[in-house]
mmCIF file of N, CA and C in Angstrom:
data_model
loop_
_atom_site.group_PDB
_atom_site.id
_atom_site.type_symbol
_atom_site.label_atom_id
_atom_site.label_comp_id
_atom_site.label_asym_id
_atom_site.label_seq_id
_atom_site.Cartn_x
_atom_site.Cartn_y
_atom_site.Cartn_z
ATOM 1 N N MET A 1 0.844 -1.161 0.002
ATOM 2 C CA MET A 1 0.024 -0.051 0.071
ATOM 3 C C MET A 1 0.803 1.244 -0.042
ATOM 4 N N LYS A 2 0.413 2.271 -0.667
ATOM 5 C CA LYS A 2 1.114 3.574 -0.837
ATOM 6 C C LYS A 2 0.179 4.699 -0.661
ATOM 7 N N PHE A 3 0.653 5.701 0.091
ATOM 8 C CA PHE A 3 -0.102 6.955 0.200
ATOM 9 C C PHE A 3 0.788 8.126 -0.070
ATOM 10 N N ALA A 4 0.244 9.123 -0.879
ATOM 11 C CA ALA A 4 1.043 10.368 -1.100
ATOM 12 C C ALA A 4 0.607 11.329 0.006
ATOM 13 N N ILE A 5 1.455 12.110 0.517
ATOM 14 C CA ILE A 5 1.299 13.114 1.557
ATOM 15 C C ILE A 5 1.997 14.357 1.172
ATOM 16 N N ALA A 6 1.262 15.447 1.115
ATOM 17 C CA ALA A 6 1.830 16.664 0.857
ATOM 18 C C ALA A 6 3.009 16.944 1.673
ATOM 19 N N SER A 7 4.137 17.476 1.124
ATOM 20 C CA SER A 7 5.335 17.716 1.956
ATOM 21 C C SER A 7 5.116 18.684 3.056
ATOM 22 N N ASP A 8 4.211 19.702 2.831
ATOM 23 C CA ASP A 8 3.986 20.645 3.991
ATOM 24 C C ASP A 8 3.177 20.004 5.102
ATOM 25 N N VAL A 9 2.472 18.857 4.812
ATOM 26 C CA VAL A 9 1.715 18.211 5.862
ATOM 27 C C VAL A 9 2.805 17.429 6.664
ATOM 28 N N VAL A 10 3.742 16.871 5.982
ATOM 29 C CA VAL A 10 4.833 16.082 6.725
ATOM 30 C C VAL A 10 5.529 16.988 7.627
ATOM 31 N N GLU A 11 5.857 18.227 7.184
ATOM 32 C CA GLU A 11 6.525 19.128 8.020
ATOM 33 C C GLU A 11 5.642 19.617 9.207
ATOM 34 N N THR A 12 4.443 19.738 8.860
ATOM 35 C CA THR A 12 3.466 20.163 10.059
ATOM 36 C C THR A 12 3.393 19.081 11.094
ATOM 37 N N LEU A 13 3.449 17.814 10.763
ATOM 38 C CA LEU A 13 3.391 16.735 11.701
ATOM 39 C C LEU A 13 4.657 16.816 12.501
ATOM 40 N N ARG A 14 5.782 16.909 11.929
ATOM 41 C CA ARG A 14 7.098 17.037 12.620
ATOM 42 C C ARG A 14 7.042 18.199 13.652
ATOM 43 N N GLY A 15 6.670 19.280 13.175
ATOM 44 C CA GLY A 15 6.570 20.441 14.041
ATOM 45 C C GLY A 15 5.632 20.305 15.222
ATOM 46 N N GLN A 16 4.514 19.696 14.962
ATOM 47 C CA GLN A 16 3.589 19.518 16.066
ATOM 48 C C GLN A 16 4.027 18.450 17.137
ATOM 49 N N ALA A 17 4.831 17.433 16.585
ATOM 50 C CA ALA A 17 5.400 16.458 17.541
ATOM 51 C C ALA A 17 6.479 17.102 18.372
ATOM 52 N N ARG A 18 7.306 18.015 17.765
ATOM 53 C CA ARG A 18 8.326 18.631 18.652
ATOM 54 C C ARG A 18 7.635 19.598 19.583
ATOM 55 N N ALA A 19 6.608 20.325 19.169
ATOM 56 C CA ALA A 19 5.971 21.286 20.068
ATOM 57 C C ALA A 19 5.251 20.641 21.327
ATOM 58 N N ALA A 20 4.735 19.370 21.054
ATOM 59 C CA ALA A 20 4.047 18.798 22.103
ATOM 60 C C ALA A 20 4.936 18.047 23.199
ATOM 61 N N LEU A 21 6.179 17.933 22.932
ATOM 62 C CA LEU A 21 6.985 17.242 23.953
ATOM 63 C C LEU A 21 6.824 17.774 25.244
ATOM 64 N N PRO A 22 6.752 16.983 26.346
ATOM 65 C CA PRO A 22 7.038 15.585 26.373
ATOM 66 C C PRO A 22 5.755 14.719 26.144
ATOM 67 N N ALA A 23 4.690 15.310 25.754
ATOM 68 C CA ALA A 23 3.387 14.616 25.506
ATOM 69 C C ALA A 23 3.363 14.225 24.052
ATOM 70 N N GLU A 24 2.447 13.324 23.760
ATOM 71 C CA GLU A 24 2.161 12.935 22.473
ATOM 72 C C GLU A 24 1.280 13.874 21.721
ATOM 73 N N ALA A 25 1.639 14.292 20.444
ATOM 74 C CA ALA A 25 0.781 15.151 19.603
ATOM 75 C C ALA A 25 -0.152 14.202 18.967
ATOM 76 N N CYS A 26 -1.269 14.680 18.548
ATOM 77 C CA CYS A 26 -2.245 13.922 17.773
ATOM 78 C C CYS A 26 -3.164 14.728 16.964
ATOM 79 N N GLY A 27 -3.760 14.101 15.953
ATOM 80 C CA GLY A 27 -4.700 14.717 15.052
ATOM 81 C C GLY A 27 -5.204 13.854 13.945
ATOM 82 N N LEU A 28 -5.926 14.440 13.146
ATOM 83 C CA LEU A 28 -6.518 13.650 11.952
ATOM 84 C C LEU A 28 -5.986 14.002 10.668
ATOM 85 N N LEU A 29 -6.066 13.050 9.700
ATOM 86 C CA LEU A 29 -5.511 13.240 8.440
ATOM 87 C C LEU A 29 -6.649 13.269 7.440
ATOM 88 N N LEU A 30 -6.779 14.373 6.596
ATOM 89 C CA LEU A 30 -7.869 14.459 5.637
ATOM 90 C C LEU A 30 -7.247 14.311 4.220
ATOM 91 N N GLY A 31 -8.094 13.759 3.364
ATOM 92 C CA GLY A 31 -7.673 13.675 1.901
ATOM 93 C C GLY A 31 -8.700 12.936 1.114
ATOM 94 N N ILE A 32 -8.153 12.309 0.074
ATOM 95 C CA ILE A 32 -8.930 11.403 -0.793
ATOM 96 C C ILE A 32 -8.270 10.164 -0.954
ATOM 97 N N THR A 33 -8.842 9.206 -1.618
ATOM 98 C CA THR A 33 -8.220 7.876 -1.708
ATOM 99 C C THR A 33 -6.763 7.933 -2.157
ATOM 100 N N GLY A 34 -5.923 7.375 -1.316
ATOM 101 C CA GLY A 34 -4.409 7.328 -1.796
ATOM 102 C C GLY A 34 -3.746 8.634 -1.513
ATOM 103 N N ARG A 35 -4.299 9.638 -0.915
ATOM 104 C CA ARG A 35 -3.602 10.940 -0.796
ATOM 105 C C ARG A 35 -4.032 11.694 0.505
ATOM 106 N N VAL A 36 -3.061 12.148 1.274
ATOM 107 C CA VAL A 36 -3.373 13.025 2.419
ATOM 108 C C VAL A 36 -3.099 14.380 1.925
ATOM 109 N N THR A 37 -4.053 15.374 2.164
ATOM 110 C CA THR A 37 -3.898 16.661 1.782
ATOM 111 C C THR A 37 -3.761 17.646 2.882
ATOM 112 N N ARG A 38 -4.284 17.285 4.072
ATOM 113 C CA ARG A 38 -4.025 18.136 5.186
ATOM 114 C C ARG A 38 -4.157 17.386 6.548
ATOM 115 N N ALA A 39 -3.542 18.074 7.542
ATOM 116 C CA ALA A 39 -3.674 17.507 8.931
ATOM 117 C C ALA A 39 -4.501 18.501 9.766
ATOM 118 N N VAL A 40 -5.240 17.945 10.606
ATOM 119 C CA VAL A 40 -6.040 18.667 11.505
ATOM 120 C C VAL A 40 -5.563 18.355 12.938
ATOM 121 N N PRO A 41 -4.933 19.292 13.582
ATOM 122 C CA PRO A 41 -4.390 19.074 14.954
ATOM 123 C C PRO A 41 -5.580 18.887 15.903
ATOM 124 N N ALA A 42 -5.283 18.037 16.951
ATOM 125 C CA ALA A 42 -6.370 17.853 17.948
ATOM 126 C C ALA A 42 -5.664 17.944 19.369
ATOM 127 N N ARG A 43 -6.472 18.294 20.315
ATOM 128 C CA ARG A 43 -6.062 18.295 21.692
ATOM 129 C C ARG A 43 -5.970 16.823 22.082
ATOM 130 N N ASN A 44 -4.924 16.501 22.783
ATOM 131 C CA ASN A 44 -4.647 15.095 23.320
ATOM 132 C C ASN A 44 -5.328 15.126 24.682
ATOM 133 N N ILE A 45 -6.483 14.405 24.761
ATOM 134 C CA ILE A 45 -7.148 14.461 26.084
ATOM 135 C C ILE A 45 -6.884 13.149 26.853
ATOM 136 N N ALA A 46 -5.904 12.400 26.499
ATOM 137 C CA ALA A 46 -5.501 11.154 27.264
ATOM 138 C C ALA A 46 -5.191 11.482 28.731
ATOM 139 N N VAL A 47 -5.508 10.593 29.563
ATOM 140 C CA VAL A 47 -5.179 10.828 31.075
ATOM 141 C C VAL A 47 -3.719 11.007 31.216
ATOM 142 N N SER A 48 -2.908 10.312 30.503
ATOM 143 C CA SER A 48 -1.518 10.363 30.544
ATOM 144 C C SER A 48 -0.893 10.672 29.184
ATOM 145 N N PRO A 49 -1.004 11.895 28.708
ATOM 146 C CA PRO A 49 -0.565 12.206 27.384
ATOM 147 C C PRO A 49 0.849 12.062 27.064
ATOM 148 N N GLU A 50 1.711 11.779 27.989
ATOM 149 C CA GLU A 50 3.128 11.396 27.831
ATOM 150 C C GLU A 50 3.319 10.051 27.384
ATOM 151 N N ARG A 51 2.250 9.214 27.630
ATOM 152 C CA ARG A 51 2.233 7.705 27.290
ATOM 153 C C ARG A 51 1.209 7.282 26.280
ATOM 154 N N GLY A 52 0.361 8.126 25.829
ATOM 155 C CA GLY A 52 -0.674 7.763 24.968
ATOM 156 C C GLY A 52 -1.417 8.984 24.356
ATOM 157 N N PHE A 53 -2.396 8.758 23.487
ATOM 158 C CA PHE A 53 -3.115 9.819 22.976
ATOM 159 C C PHE A 53 -4.579 9.383 22.838
ATOM 160 N N GLU A 54 -5.456 10.409 22.896
ATOM 161 C CA GLU A 54 -6.834 10.334 22.738
ATOM 162 C C GLU A 54 -7.256 11.604 22.054
ATOM 163 N N ILE A 55 -7.766 11.518 20.821
ATOM 164 C CA ILE A 55 -8.193 12.685 20.113
ATOM 165 C C ILE A 55 -9.474 13.382 20.634
ATOM 166 N N ASP A 56 -9.451 14.507 20.823
ATOM 167 C CA ASP A 56 -10.584 15.298 21.349
ATOM 168 C C ASP A 56 -11.828 15.094 20.520
ATOM 169 N N PRO A 57 -12.882 14.560 21.045
ATOM 170 C CA PRO A 57 -14.108 14.243 20.185
ATOM 171 C C PRO A 57 -14.679 15.410 19.401
ATOM 172 N N ALA A 58 -14.575 16.467 19.934
ATOM 173 C CA ALA A 58 -15.078 17.668 19.245
ATOM 174 C C ALA A 58 -14.371 17.892 18.012
ATOM 175 N N THR A 59 -13.099 17.734 18.002
ATOM 176 C CA THR A 59 -12.227 17.803 16.776
ATOM 177 C C THR A 59 -12.614 16.682 15.725
ATOM 178 N N LEU A 60 -12.792 15.618 16.280
ATOM 179 C CA LEU A 60 -13.176 14.399 15.341
ATOM 180 C C LEU A 60 -14.511 14.677 14.660
ATOM 181 N N LEU A 61 -15.486 15.158 15.412
ATOM 182 C CA LEU A 61 -16.759 15.558 14.708
ATOM 183 C C LEU A 61 -16.707 16.587 13.776
ATOM 184 N N ARG A 62 -15.953 17.701 14.198
ATOM 185 C CA ARG A 62 -15.791 18.890 13.343
ATOM 186 C C ARG A 62 -15.038 18.479 12.014
ATOM 187 N N ALA A 63 -13.991 17.613 12.142
ATOM 188 C CA ALA A 63 -13.152 17.191 10.973
ATOM 189 C C ALA A 63 -14.002 16.365 9.976
ATOM 190 N N HIS A 64 -14.851 15.524 10.462
ATOM 191 C CA HIS A 64 -15.752 14.810 9.603
ATOM 192 C C HIS A 64 -16.793 15.658 8.876
ATOM 193 N N ARG A 65 -17.296 16.597 9.586
ATOM 194 C CA ARG A 65 -18.264 17.530 9.037
ATOM 195 C C ARG A 65 -17.636 18.446 7.955
ATOM 196 N N ASP A 66 -16.467 18.974 8.301
ATOM 197 C CA ASP A 66 -15.761 19.791 7.412
ATOM 198 C C ASP A 66 -15.356 19.052 6.096
ATOM 199 N N ALA A 67 -14.899 17.789 6.335
ATOM 200 C CA ALA A 67 -14.410 17.025 5.246
ATOM 201 C C ALA A 67 -15.666 16.736 4.259
ATOM 202 N N ARG A 68 -16.780 16.421 4.766
ATOM 203 C CA ARG A 68 -17.932 16.274 3.891
ATOM 204 C C ARG A 68 -18.149 17.529 3.043
ATOM 205 N N GLY A 69 -18.019 18.588 3.555
ATOM 206 C CA GLY A 69 -18.311 19.921 2.814
ATOM 207 C C GLY A 69 -17.252 20.158 1.724
ATOM 208 N N SER A 70 -15.951 19.512 1.884
ATOM 209 C CA SER A 70 -14.953 19.768 0.978
ATOM 210 C C SER A 70 -14.677 18.703 -0.025
ATOM 211 N N GLY A 71 -15.323 17.564 0.026
ATOM 212 C CA GLY A 71 -15.185 16.519 -0.791
ATOM 213 C C GLY A 71 -14.067 15.592 -0.331
ATOM 214 N N GLU A 72 -13.477 15.853 0.840
ATOM 215 C CA GLU A 72 -12.390 15.059 1.432
ATOM 216 C C GLU A 72 -13.068 14.090 2.358
ATOM 217 N N ALA A 73 -12.177 13.253 2.966
ATOM 218 C CA ALA A 73 -12.755 12.307 4.037
ATOM 219 C C ALA A 73 -11.525 12.174 5.059
ATOM 220 N N VAL A 74 -11.903 11.813 6.185
ATOM 221 C CA VAL A 74 -10.919 11.456 7.188
ATOM 222 C C VAL A 74 -10.328 10.123 6.806
ATOM 223 N N VAL A 75 -8.986 10.154 6.332
ATOM 224 C CA VAL A 75 -8.363 8.923 5.913
ATOM 225 C C VAL A 75 -7.534 8.312 6.929
ATOM 226 N N GLY A 76 -7.374 8.934 8.106
ATOM 227 C CA GLY A 76 -6.533 8.404 9.182
ATOM 228 C C GLY A 76 -6.282 9.345 10.208
ATOM 229 N N HIS A 77 -5.405 9.129 11.074
ATOM 230 C CA HIS A 77 -4.868 9.933 12.161
ATOM 231 C C HIS A 77 -3.450 9.915 12.317
ATOM 232 N N TYR A 78 -2.912 10.730 12.976
ATOM 233 C CA TYR A 78 -1.417 10.725 13.446
ATOM 234 C C TYR A 78 -1.330 10.965 14.882
ATOM 235 N N HIS A 79 -0.201 10.464 15.415
ATOM 236 C CA HIS A 79 0.249 10.799 16.772
ATOM 237 C C HIS A 79 1.796 10.655 16.881
ATOM 238 N N SER A 80 2.347 11.221 17.888
ATOM 239 C CA SER A 80 3.773 11.095 18.025
ATOM 240 C C SER A 80 4.196 10.129 19.074
ATOM 241 N N HIS A 81 5.379 9.631 18.999
ATOM 242 C CA HIS A 81 5.947 8.825 20.034
ATOM 243 C C HIS A 81 7.235 9.567 20.641
ATOM 244 N N PRO A 82 7.145 10.230 21.725
ATOM 245 C CA PRO A 82 8.194 10.890 22.311
ATOM 246 C C PRO A 82 9.415 9.993 22.627
ATOM 247 N N ASN A 83 9.179 8.678 22.681
ATOM 248 C CA ASN A 83 10.313 7.790 22.985
ATOM 249 C C ASN A 83 11.223 7.455 21.844
ATOM 250 N N GLY A 84 10.909 8.108 20.683
ATOM 251 C CA GLY A 84 11.778 7.923 19.521
ATOM 252 C C GLY A 84 11.502 6.671 18.579
ATOM 253 N N SER A 85 10.485 5.851 18.865
ATOM 254 C CA SER A 85 10.207 4.720 17.910
ATOM 255 C C SER A 85 9.017 5.063 17.127
ATOM 256 N N SER A 86 9.167 4.992 15.771
ATOM 257 C CA SER A 86 8.062 5.196 14.845
ATOM 258 C C SER A 86 7.219 3.919 14.541
ATOM 259 N N ALA A 87 7.554 2.882 15.373
ATOM 260 C CA ALA A 87 6.778 1.637 15.146
ATOM 261 C C ALA A 87 5.496 1.701 16.078
ATOM 262 N N PRO A 88 4.427 1.050 15.747
ATOM 263 C CA PRO A 88 3.222 1.087 16.553
ATOM 264 C C PRO A 88 3.543 0.362 17.906
ATOM 265 N N SER A 89 2.978 0.915 18.919
ATOM 266 C CA SER A 89 3.252 0.423 20.343
ATOM 267 C C SER A 89 2.192 -0.700 20.633
ATOM 268 N N ARG A 90 2.395 -1.383 21.649
ATOM 269 C CA ARG A 90 1.396 -2.408 22.117
ATOM 270 C C ARG A 90 0.040 -1.668 22.363
ATOM 271 N N THR A 91 0.095 -0.488 22.909
ATOM 272 C CA THR A 91 -1.195 0.247 23.070
ATOM 273 C C THR A 91 -1.864 0.556 21.823
ATOM 274 N N ASP A 92 -1.070 0.978 20.782
ATOM 275 C CA ASP A 92 -1.582 1.231 19.447
ATOM 276 C C ASP A 92 -2.295 0.026 18.882
ATOM 277 N N ALA A 93 -1.602 -1.132 18.991
ATOM 278 C CA ALA A 93 -2.158 -2.423 18.475
ATOM 279 C C ALA A 93 -3.443 -2.771 19.181
ATOM 280 N N ALA A 94 -3.576 -2.527 20.514
ATOM 281 C CA ALA A 94 -4.780 -2.888 21.283
ATOM 282 C C ALA A 94 -5.915 -2.089 20.911
ATOM 283 N N ARG A 95 -5.667 -0.825 20.409
ATOM 284 C CA ARG A 95 -6.772 0.175 20.046
ATOM 285 C C ARG A 95 -7.142 0.181 18.577
ATOM 286 N N ALA A 96 -6.255 -0.438 17.740
ATOM 287 C CA ALA A 96 -6.500 -0.322 16.339
ATOM 288 C C ALA A 96 -7.541 -1.363 15.808
ATOM 289 N N ILE A 97 -8.291 -0.900 14.721
ATOM 290 C CA ILE A 97 -9.152 -1.783 14.153
ATOM 291 C C ILE A 97 -8.850 -1.894 12.607
ATOM 292 N N GLU A 98 -9.237 -3.088 12.055
ATOM 293 C CA GLU A 98 -8.968 -3.191 10.562
ATOM 294 C C GLU A 98 -10.009 -2.442 9.789
ATOM 295 N N ASP A 99 -9.734 -1.121 9.512
ATOM 296 C CA ASP A 99 -10.716 -0.279 8.725
ATOM 297 C C ASP A 99 -10.021 0.475 7.627
ATOM 298 N N GLY A 100 -8.835 0.141 7.266
ATOM 299 C CA GLY A 100 -8.258 0.872 6.110
ATOM 300 C C GLY A 100 -7.691 2.178 6.342
ATOM 301 N N GLN A 101 -7.881 2.676 7.621
ATOM 302 C CA GLN A 101 -7.382 3.956 7.979
ATOM 303 C C GLN A 101 -5.884 3.967 8.188
ATOM 304 N N LEU A 102 -5.138 5.163 7.873
ATOM 305 C CA LEU A 102 -3.730 5.288 8.198
ATOM 306 C C LEU A 102 -3.474 5.561 9.556
ATOM 307 N N TRP A 103 -2.433 5.011 10.077
ATOM 308 C CA TRP A 103 -1.882 5.341 11.363
ATOM 309 C C TRP A 103 -0.574 5.884 11.081
ATOM 310 N N VAL A 104 -0.368 7.239 11.131
ATOM 311 C CA VAL A 104 0.860 7.857 11.010
ATOM 312 C C VAL A 104 1.456 8.177 12.335
ATOM 313 N N ILE A 105 2.784 7.693 12.434
ATOM 314 C CA ILE A 105 3.450 7.872 13.728
ATOM 315 C C ILE A 105 4.710 8.730 13.487
ATOM 316 N N VAL A 106 4.885 9.845 14.284
ATOM 317 C CA VAL A 106 6.000 10.707 14.195
ATOM 318 C C VAL A 106 6.936 10.479 15.363
ATOM 319 N N ALA A 107 8.165 10.193 15.251
ATOM 320 C CA ALA A 107 9.154 9.995 16.195
ATOM 321 C C ALA A 107 10.433 10.675 15.788
ATOM 322 N N ASP A 108 10.892 11.521 16.643
ATOM 323 C CA ASP A 108 11.971 12.368 16.280
ATOM 324 C C ASP A 108 11.652 13.090 14.926
ATOM 325 N N ASP A 109 12.341 13.029 13.805
ATOM 326 C CA ASP A 109 11.928 13.486 12.537
ATOM 327 C C ASP A 109 11.419 12.444 11.626
ATOM 328 N N THR A 110 11.309 11.239 12.057
ATOM 329 C CA THR A 110 10.827 10.167 11.179
ATOM 330 C C THR A 110 9.332 10.146 11.225
ATOM 331 N N VAL A 111 8.765 10.028 10.018
ATOM 332 C CA VAL A 111 7.314 9.945 9.818
ATOM 333 C C VAL A 111 7.051 8.650 9.072
ATOM 334 N N ALA A 112 6.374 7.661 9.782
ATOM 335 C CA ALA A 112 6.091 6.436 9.342
ATOM 336 C C ALA A 112 4.626 6.191 9.302
ATOM 337 N N ALA A 113 4.135 5.407 8.326
ATOM 338 C CA ALA A 113 2.719 5.116 8.203
ATOM 339 C C ALA A 113 2.471 3.645 8.290
ATOM 340 N N TRP A 114 1.258 3.295 8.797
ATOM 341 C CA TRP A 114 0.844 1.943 9.003
ATOM 342 C C TRP A 114 -0.660 1.832 8.781
ATOM 343 N N THR A 115 -1.056 0.591 8.555
ATOM 344 C CA THR A 115 -2.501 0.299 8.537
ATOM 345 C C THR A 115 -2.732 -1.032 9.220
ATOM 346 N N MET A 116 -3.834 -1.203 9.955
ATOM 347 C CA MET A 116 -4.160 -2.478 10.541
ATOM 348 C C MET A 116 -4.636 -3.459 9.631
ATOM 349 N N THR A 117 -4.192 -4.670 9.650
ATOM 350 C CA THR A 117 -4.659 -5.755 8.908
ATOM 351 C C THR A 117 -5.132 -6.845 9.789
ATOM 352 N N ALA A 118 -5.670 -7.882 9.242
ATOM 353 C CA ALA A 118 -6.054 -9.070 10.055
ATOM 354 C C ALA A 118 -4.937 -9.672 10.819
ATOM 355 N N THR A 119 -3.712 -9.434 10.454
ATOM 356 C CA THR A 119 -2.622 -9.970 11.130
ATOM 357 C C THR A 119 -1.677 -9.167 11.792
ATOM 358 N N GLY A 120 -2.199 -7.812 12.008
ATOM 359 C CA GLY A 120 -1.380 -6.831 12.691
ATOM 360 C C GLY A 120 -1.090 -5.587 11.772
ATOM 361 N N PHE A 121 -0.267 -4.742 12.308
ATOM 362 C CA PHE A 121 0.029 -3.498 11.441
ATOM 363 C C PHE A 121 0.926 -3.865 10.320
ATOM 364 N N ALA A 122 0.541 -3.273 9.210
ATOM 365 C CA ALA A 122 1.460 -3.440 7.867
ATOM 366 C C ALA A 122 2.007 -2.017 7.601
ATOM 367 N N PRO A 123 3.305 -1.948 7.202
ATOM 368 C CA PRO A 123 3.778 -0.655 6.771
ATOM 369 C C PRO A 123 3.065 -0.075 5.581
ATOM 370 N N VAL A 124 3.047 1.191 5.445
ATOM 371 C CA VAL A 124 2.445 1.826 4.206
ATOM 372 C C VAL A 124 3.556 2.753 3.765
ATOM 373 N N GLU A 125 3.868 2.803 2.472
ATOM 374 C CA GLU A 125 4.818 3.630 1.924
ATOM 375 C C GLU A 125 4.319 4.996 1.754
ATOM 376 N N ILE A 126 5.075 5.935 2.183
ATOM 377 C CA ILE A 126 4.722 7.377 2.123
ATOM 378 C C ILE A 126 5.540 7.946 0.939
ATOM 379 N N VAL A 127 4.711 8.631 0.069
ATOM 380 C CA VAL A 127 5.344 9.360 -1.034
ATOM 381 C C VAL A 127 5.090 10.927 -0.826
ATOM 382 N N ALA A 128 6.141 11.685 -0.524
ATOM 383 C CA ALA A 128 5.938 13.086 -0.193
ATOM 384 C C ALA A 128 5.793 13.722 -1.544
ATOM 385 N N GLU A 129 4.863 14.673 -1.547
ATOM 386 C CA GLU A 129 4.493 15.486 -2.853
ATOM 387 C C GLU A 129 4.601 16.951 -2.420
ATOM 388 N N SER A 130 5.112 17.725 -3.387
ATOM 389 C CA SER A 130 5.179 19.188 -3.037
ATOM 390 C C SER A 130 3.856 19.839 -3.015
ATOM 391 N N ALA A 131 2.806 19.336 -3.754
ATOM 392 C CA ALA A 131 1.495 19.802 -3.605
ATOM 393 C C ALA A 131 0.499 18.648 -4.002
ATOM 394 N N CYS A 132 -0.443 18.533 -3.073
ATOM 395 C CA CYS A 132 -1.452 17.467 -3.377
ATOM 396 C C CYS A 132 -2.695 18.100 -3.940
#
């Protein structure tokens, strides 16, 4: 599987991850099939935001509503791992469902994408584009 992501979105994700330290940054990814065009940052409302993330439900609802009006869809979400690993954690695996959504994880300056399959997380190739 391959997804195109606008290069400015990749830089936004990196910046949000750095700004959130020591907590995890999180948000939603909007786009069309096979392409992420923008990131929508969300407040991390997890009880322990340094060890996990939970996207603010108000942001989730607003993003779905806004996407419908623009012809986009919520194609996934992102979060950061302050521990430096861009691989999905055990917590990520326990929360993921097989729905075709992207799981983008930012660790240091690495941006990695995953999707949940019947057998676990599978890597997704990211192709950065100057404009989507």
